[in-house]
Amino acid sequence: MEEQSVLDYLKERLSLRRLFHPDGSEQINQEPADGGEPKTPLVSFDGQTRFPWRSILALVLALLAQMQLEPPTQNWIAGVALYTSAAGLLVWGLLMKEWGSFKRQEMVETTIGLNIRVIPLFIFIPLIFAAFLTFGGNRFTLVNTLLWVATLAAGLWTFWEPQNREPINFIDSLRRWLFKGNRFDTWKLLVLAVFIISAFFHFYQLNQIPLNMTSDHTEKLLDINGVLQGQTQIFFSNNGGREPIQFYMAALFVKLFDTGMTFFTLKLTMSVVFMLSLI
């Protein structure tokens, strides 16, 4: 069985969806049905773990040292002294075993069976080259967009491995959530509070904060206006390296909510994207 990574664990714990699907979060403490050994958490801490104040103080001193080396008031003597103190504290922390490596867990060998469907494969490969060639003009068109969607569909058809899962009954899931006595524990309330506070600070006085645009925002508005004028670019010359979805989403907001070619449109779009990323 594949181990859960730290990133997957944090995403599971901090996801807003977990508030309404509590069943999956309790499986880690349950014993397996086959009578085997219960699952153990990935990381455990004993009661004798000491607070790593030396390492934290070393980090603070290093930040203060870097501030001393920044213009316009550069003081290299103070910076070197602070960096030296930070290094000494870091070595002290290492000697006191504030830092340690995790014990390497046994690797479980797993095999993944990959079944490739032959007929969809011979459809998928030509579509890849056709879509690639039609996107050469740096424009989204009806033809290359359809080829792109067809390529994705053919790829899924070729490599998709269906899993035998029980169908989800949303009514039963909602009923269990509503009548579960401890559905709102401390952790879930904290996650919900973070979501609400984030929404408040992202949308409160959005038309005033921040007040003024920069030249970078002006270039974004120029490209959004180009999208509204029918210039369906893939990569935007004024905003190199930016994802095109940002400009198309802002253009959609202008059309749907009539926000106009304003700084408010940019702020509203990015605030909505941020809140969606929390979900």
Short mmCIF file of C-alpha atoms in Angstrom, two decimals:
data_model
loop_
_atom_site.label_atom_id
_atom_site.label_comp_id
_atom_site.label_asym_id
_atom_site.label_seq_id
_atom_site.Cartn_x
_atom_site.Cartn_y
_atom_site.Cartn_z
CA MET A 1 0.00 0.00 0.00
CA GLU A 2 1.35 3.42 -0.94
CA GLU A 3 2.18 5.74 1.94
CA GLN A 4 0.36 9.05 2.23
CA SER A 5 2.64 12.01 1.66
CA VAL A 6 2.79 14.99 4.01
CA LEU A 7 1.29 17.24 1.31
CA ASP A 8 -1.65 14.87 0.82
CA TYR A 9 -2.18 14.74 4.58
CA LEU A 10 -2.25 18.55 4.89
CA LYS A 11 -4.58 18.89 1.90
CA GLU A 12 -6.92 16.38 3.49
CA ARG A 13 -6.87 18.08 6.88
CA LEU A 14 -7.21 21.65 5.57
CA SER A 15 -9.74 21.02 2.82
CA LEU A 16 -13.14 22.60 3.31
CA ARG A 17 -14.75 19.50 1.78
CA ARG A 18 -13.65 17.49 4.80
CA LEU A 19 -16.17 19.38 6.93
CA PHE A 20 -19.00 17.67 5.08
CA HIS A 21 -17.36 14.25 4.62
CA PRO A 22 -16.31 13.27 8.14
CA ASP A 23 -16.34 9.52 7.55
CA GLY A 24 -13.02 9.39 5.73
CA SER A 25 -11.17 11.26 8.46
CA GLU A 26 -11.94 8.64 11.07
CA GLN A 27 -10.56 5.71 9.19
CA ILE A 28 -7.01 6.31 10.33
CA ASN A 29 -7.90 5.35 13.91
CA GLN A 30 -9.96 2.31 13.01
CA GLU A 31 -8.65 -1.21 13.02
CA PRO A 32 -8.79 -3.11 9.73
CA ALA A 33 -11.70 -5.43 9.23
CA ASP A 34 -9.50 -8.44 8.43
CA GLY A 35 -8.07 -8.56 11.94
CA GLY A 36 -4.60 -7.37 10.98
CA GLU A 37 -2.50 -4.85 12.80
CA PRO A 38 -4.03 -1.39 13.16
CA LYS A 39 -2.65 1.40 11.06
CA THR A 40 -0.10 3.65 12.72
CA PRO A 41 0.21 7.37 12.03
CA LEU A 42 3.01 8.52 9.76
CA VAL A 43 4.62 10.70 12.41
CA SER A 44 4.26 10.53 16.18
CA PHE A 45 5.64 12.79 18.87
CA ASP A 46 6.31 11.80 22.44
CA GLY A 47 5.72 13.93 25.48
CA GLN A 48 9.46 14.56 26.00
CA THR A 49 9.91 16.54 22.80
CA ARG A 50 11.49 19.87 23.70
CA PHE A 51 10.65 23.18 22.12
CA PRO A 52 13.34 23.98 19.50
CA TRP A 53 13.97 27.52 20.71
CA ARG A 54 17.61 27.54 19.54
CA SER A 55 16.66 26.77 15.95
CA ILE A 56 13.84 29.31 15.96
CA LEU A 57 16.09 31.98 17.46
CA ALA A 58 18.70 31.16 14.80
CA LEU A 59 16.11 31.78 12.10
CA VAL A 60 15.10 35.12 13.67
CA LEU A 61 18.73 36.25 13.91
CA ALA A 62 19.36 35.23 10.29
CA LEU A 63 16.38 37.34 9.17
CA LEU A 64 17.65 40.30 11.20
CA ALA A 65 21.10 39.81 9.69
CA GLN A 66 19.68 39.89 6.18
CA MET A 67 17.82 43.11 7.02
CA GLN A 68 21.13 44.68 8.04
CA LEU A 69 22.59 43.87 4.61
CA GLU A 70 19.70 45.34 2.63
CA PRO A 71 19.93 48.86 1.16
CA PRO A 72 19.71 51.73 1.82
CA THR A 73 21.07 51.37 5.38
CA GLN A 74 23.63 48.60 4.99
CA ASN A 75 25.56 47.59 8.10
CA TRP A 76 27.72 44.63 7.18
CA ILE A 77 29.37 44.41 10.61
CA ALA A 78 26.04 43.88 12.36
CA GLY A 79 24.94 41.53 9.58
CA VAL A 80 28.01 39.32 9.90
CA ALA A 81 27.71 39.30 13.68
CA LEU A 82 24.06 38.28 13.55
CA TYR A 83 24.73 35.60 10.92
CA THR A 84 27.56 34.23 13.07
CA SER A 85 25.30 34.11 16.10
CA ALA A 86 22.59 32.38 14.05
CA ALA A 87 25.09 29.78 12.85
CA GLY A 88 26.25 29.17 16.40
CA LEU A 89 22.70 28.69 17.63
CA LEU A 90 21.99 26.33 14.75
CA VAL A 91 25.03 24.19 15.61
CA TRP A 92 23.97 24.24 19.26
CA GLY A 93 20.52 23.06 18.26
CA LEU A 94 22.01 20.24 16.22
CA LEU A 95 24.16 19.15 19.15
CA MET A 96 21.12 19.21 21.42
CA LYS A 97 19.30 17.04 18.85
CA GLU A 98 16.65 19.59 18.05
CA TRP A 99 16.97 18.39 14.48
CA GLY A 100 16.56 14.77 13.55
CA SER A 101 15.82 12.65 10.55
CA PHE A 102 12.70 10.53 10.25
CA LYS A 103 13.19 6.81 10.38
CA ARG A 104 12.99 5.36 6.95
CA GLN A 105 9.93 3.21 6.63
CA GLU A 106 9.87 -0.05 4.82
CA MET A 107 9.11 0.30 1.15
CA VAL A 108 6.07 -1.65 0.07
CA GLU A 109 6.43 -2.94 -3.43
CA THR A 110 3.34 -2.35 -5.47
CA THR A 111 2.56 -3.22 -9.02
CA ILE A 112 0.27 -1.16 -11.17
CA GLY A 113 -1.41 -2.92 -14.01
CA LEU A 114 -1.71 -0.68 -17.05
CA ASN A 115 -4.15 -1.77 -19.69
CA ILE A 116 -3.88 0.18 -22.93
CA ARG A 117 -6.78 0.02 -25.33
CA VAL A 118 -5.39 -0.41 -28.83
CA ILE A 119 -8.09 1.20 -30.97
CA PRO A 120 -8.31 4.41 -28.87
CA LEU A 121 -4.49 4.54 -28.87
CA PHE A 122 -4.39 4.75 -32.67
CA ILE A 123 -6.94 7.57 -32.45
CA PHE A 124 -5.10 9.32 -29.63
CA ILE A 125 -1.65 9.54 -31.26
CA PRO A 126 -2.74 11.29 -34.52
CA LEU A 127 -4.91 13.69 -32.53
CA ILE A 128 -1.87 14.75 -30.48
CA PHE A 129 0.05 15.85 -33.57
CA ALA A 130 -3.03 17.43 -35.16
CA ALA A 131 -3.78 19.48 -32.05
CA PHE A 132 -0.12 20.50 -31.72
CA LEU A 133 0.06 21.74 -35.31
CA THR A 134 -3.21 23.68 -35.16
CA PHE A 135 -2.12 25.56 -32.03
CA GLY A 136 0.88 27.03 -33.83
CA GLY A 137 -0.82 30.35 -34.50
CA ASN A 138 -1.08 31.27 -30.79
CA ARG A 139 -4.86 31.49 -31.03
CA PHE A 140 -7.71 29.48 -29.65
CA THR A 141 -9.96 28.60 -32.58
CA LEU A 142 -12.97 26.35 -32.92
CA VAL A 143 -10.91 23.75 -34.79
CA ASN A 144 -7.93 23.48 -32.45
CA THR A 145 -10.12 23.66 -29.35
CA LEU A 146 -12.24 20.75 -30.59
CA LEU A 147 -9.06 18.83 -31.43
CA TRP A 148 -7.71 19.57 -27.96
CA VAL A 149 -10.88 18.28 -26.27
CA ALA A 150 -10.93 15.24 -28.56
CA THR A 151 -7.29 14.51 -27.69
CA LEU A 152 -8.03 14.61 -23.97
CA ALA A 153 -11.06 12.37 -24.43
CA ALA A 154 -9.09 9.88 -26.53
CA GLY A 155 -6.27 9.85 -23.96
CA LEU A 156 -8.69 9.09 -21.15
CA TRP A 157 -10.33 6.42 -23.26
CA THR A 158 -6.93 4.84 -23.93
CA PHE A 159 -5.49 4.76 -20.42
CA TRP A 160 -8.49 5.00 -18.09
CA GLU A 161 -8.52 2.33 -15.40
CA PRO A 162 -12.01 2.08 -13.89
CA GLN A 163 -12.10 1.39 -10.19
CA ASN A 164 -14.73 -0.69 -8.49
CA ARG A 165 -16.27 1.77 -6.09
CA GLU A 166 -19.61 1.76 -4.45
CA PRO A 167 -21.93 4.47 -5.78
CA ILE A 168 -22.15 7.52 -3.55
CA ASN A 169 -25.55 8.16 -2.07
CA PHE A 170 -25.56 11.90 -1.44
CA ILE A 171 -28.83 11.79 0.50
CA ASP A 172 -27.48 9.20 2.95
CA SER A 173 -24.21 11.12 3.27
CA LEU A 174 -26.11 14.33 4.06
CA ARG A 175 -28.32 12.50 6.55
CA ARG A 176 -25.30 11.04 8.36
CA TRP A 177 -23.67 14.46 8.46
CA LEU A 178 -26.78 16.19 9.83
CA PHE A 179 -27.43 13.65 12.56
CA LYS A 180 -23.82 13.03 13.56
CA GLY A 181 -23.41 14.26 17.11
CA ASN A 182 -19.77 15.38 16.87
CA ARG A 183 -19.80 16.64 13.30
CA PHE A 184 -18.32 20.00 14.34
CA ASP A 185 -15.23 19.28 16.37
CA THR A 186 -12.57 21.87 17.16
CA TRP A 187 -10.50 21.19 14.06
CA LYS A 188 -13.44 21.57 11.68
CA LEU A 189 -14.51 24.78 13.35
CA LEU A 190 -10.98 26.16 12.94
CA VAL A 191 -10.92 25.25 9.24
CA LEU A 192 -14.32 26.87 8.72
CA ALA A 193 -13.20 29.96 10.65
CA VAL A 194 -10.08 30.28 8.47
CA PHE A 195 -12.25 30.05 5.36
CA ILE A 196 -14.65 32.74 6.61
CA ILE A 197 -11.84 35.07 7.74
CA SER A 198 -10.07 34.63 4.39
CA ALA A 199 -13.27 35.46 2.54
CA PHE A 200 -13.78 38.56 4.69
CA PHE A 201 -10.31 39.98 4.12
CA HIS A 202 -10.40 39.22 0.39
CA PHE A 203 -13.79 40.78 -0.32
CA TYR A 204 -14.13 43.51 2.33
CA GLN A 205 -13.78 46.97 0.72
CA LEU A 206 -12.56 45.32 -2.45
CA ASN A 207 -13.34 48.45 -4.46
CA GLN A 208 -10.96 50.51 -2.29
CA ILE A 209 -8.12 48.20 -1.22
CA PRO A 210 -5.65 48.36 -2.83
CA LEU A 211 -6.61 51.68 -4.33
CA ASN A 212 -4.15 52.31 -7.17
CA MET A 213 -3.01 50.10 -10.01
CA THR A 214 0.52 49.52 -11.23
CA SER A 215 1.77 49.23 -14.79
CA ASP A 216 1.49 45.45 -14.52
CA HIS A 217 -2.24 45.71 -13.86
CA THR A 218 -2.66 48.05 -16.82
CA GLU A 219 -1.06 45.50 -19.13
CA LYS A 220 -3.43 42.86 -17.82
CA LEU A 221 -6.42 45.06 -18.60
CA LEU A 222 -5.08 45.57 -22.13
CA ASP A 223 -4.98 41.82 -22.70
CA ILE A 224 -8.44 41.37 -21.17
CA ASN A 225 -9.74 43.99 -23.57
CA GLY A 226 -8.09 42.06 -26.39
CA VAL A 227 -9.99 38.94 -25.37
CA LEU A 228 -13.25 40.88 -25.39
CA GLN A 229 -12.38 42.14 -28.88
CA GLY A 230 -12.01 38.57 -30.13
CA GLN A 231 -8.24 38.12 -29.80
CA THR A 232 -8.31 34.65 -28.27
CA GLN A 233 -4.61 34.34 -27.58
CA ILE A 234 -2.95 31.40 -25.85
CA PHE A 235 0.13 33.28 -24.65
CA PHE A 236 -0.14 37.01 -24.10
CA SER A 237 2.73 39.22 -25.21
CA ASN A 238 2.10 41.87 -22.54
CA ASN A 239 2.03 39.29 -19.76
CA GLY A 240 4.62 36.67 -20.57
CA GLY A 241 4.46 33.55 -18.45
CA ARG A 242 0.96 34.25 -17.11
CA GLU A 243 -1.75 31.63 -17.31
CA PRO A 244 -4.33 32.59 -19.96
CA ILE A 245 -7.21 31.40 -17.76
CA GLN A 246 -6.81 34.58 -15.68
CA PHE A 247 -7.58 36.85 -18.62
CA TYR A 248 -10.45 34.74 -19.93
CA MET A 249 -12.01 34.54 -16.48
CA ALA A 250 -11.73 38.31 -16.03
CA ALA A 251 -13.32 38.82 -19.46
CA LEU A 252 -16.15 36.50 -18.38
CA PHE A 253 -16.68 38.60 -15.24
CA VAL A 254 -16.87 41.74 -17.36
CA LYS A 255 -19.56 40.14 -19.50
CA LEU A 256 -21.58 38.54 -16.70
CA PHE A 257 -21.37 41.16 -13.96
CA ASP A 258 -20.71 44.27 -16.06
CA THR A 259 -17.74 45.25 -13.88
CA GLY A 260 -16.05 47.04 -16.77
CA MET A 261 -12.38 47.33 -17.66
CA THR A 262 -11.41 48.36 -14.14
CA PHE A 263 -8.99 47.45 -11.41
CA PHE A 264 -11.96 46.09 -9.47
CA THR A 265 -12.43 43.38 -12.11
CA LEU A 266 -8.88 42.13 -11.58
CA LYS A 267 -9.25 42.11 -7.79
CA LEU A 268 -12.62 40.36 -7.91
CA THR A 269 -11.33 37.69 -10.28
CA MET A 270 -8.27 36.88 -8.20
CA SER A 271 -10.26 36.87 -4.95
CA VAL A 272 -12.72 34.35 -6.38
CA VAL A 273 -9.84 32.19 -7.65
CA PHE A 274 -8.23 32.27 -4.20
CA MET A 275 -11.43 31.17 -2.47
CA LEU A 276 -11.88 28.36 -4.99
CA SER A 277 -8.34 27.19 -4.25
CA LEU A 278 -9.27 26.77 -0.58
CA ILE A 279 -12.10 24.42 -1.48
#
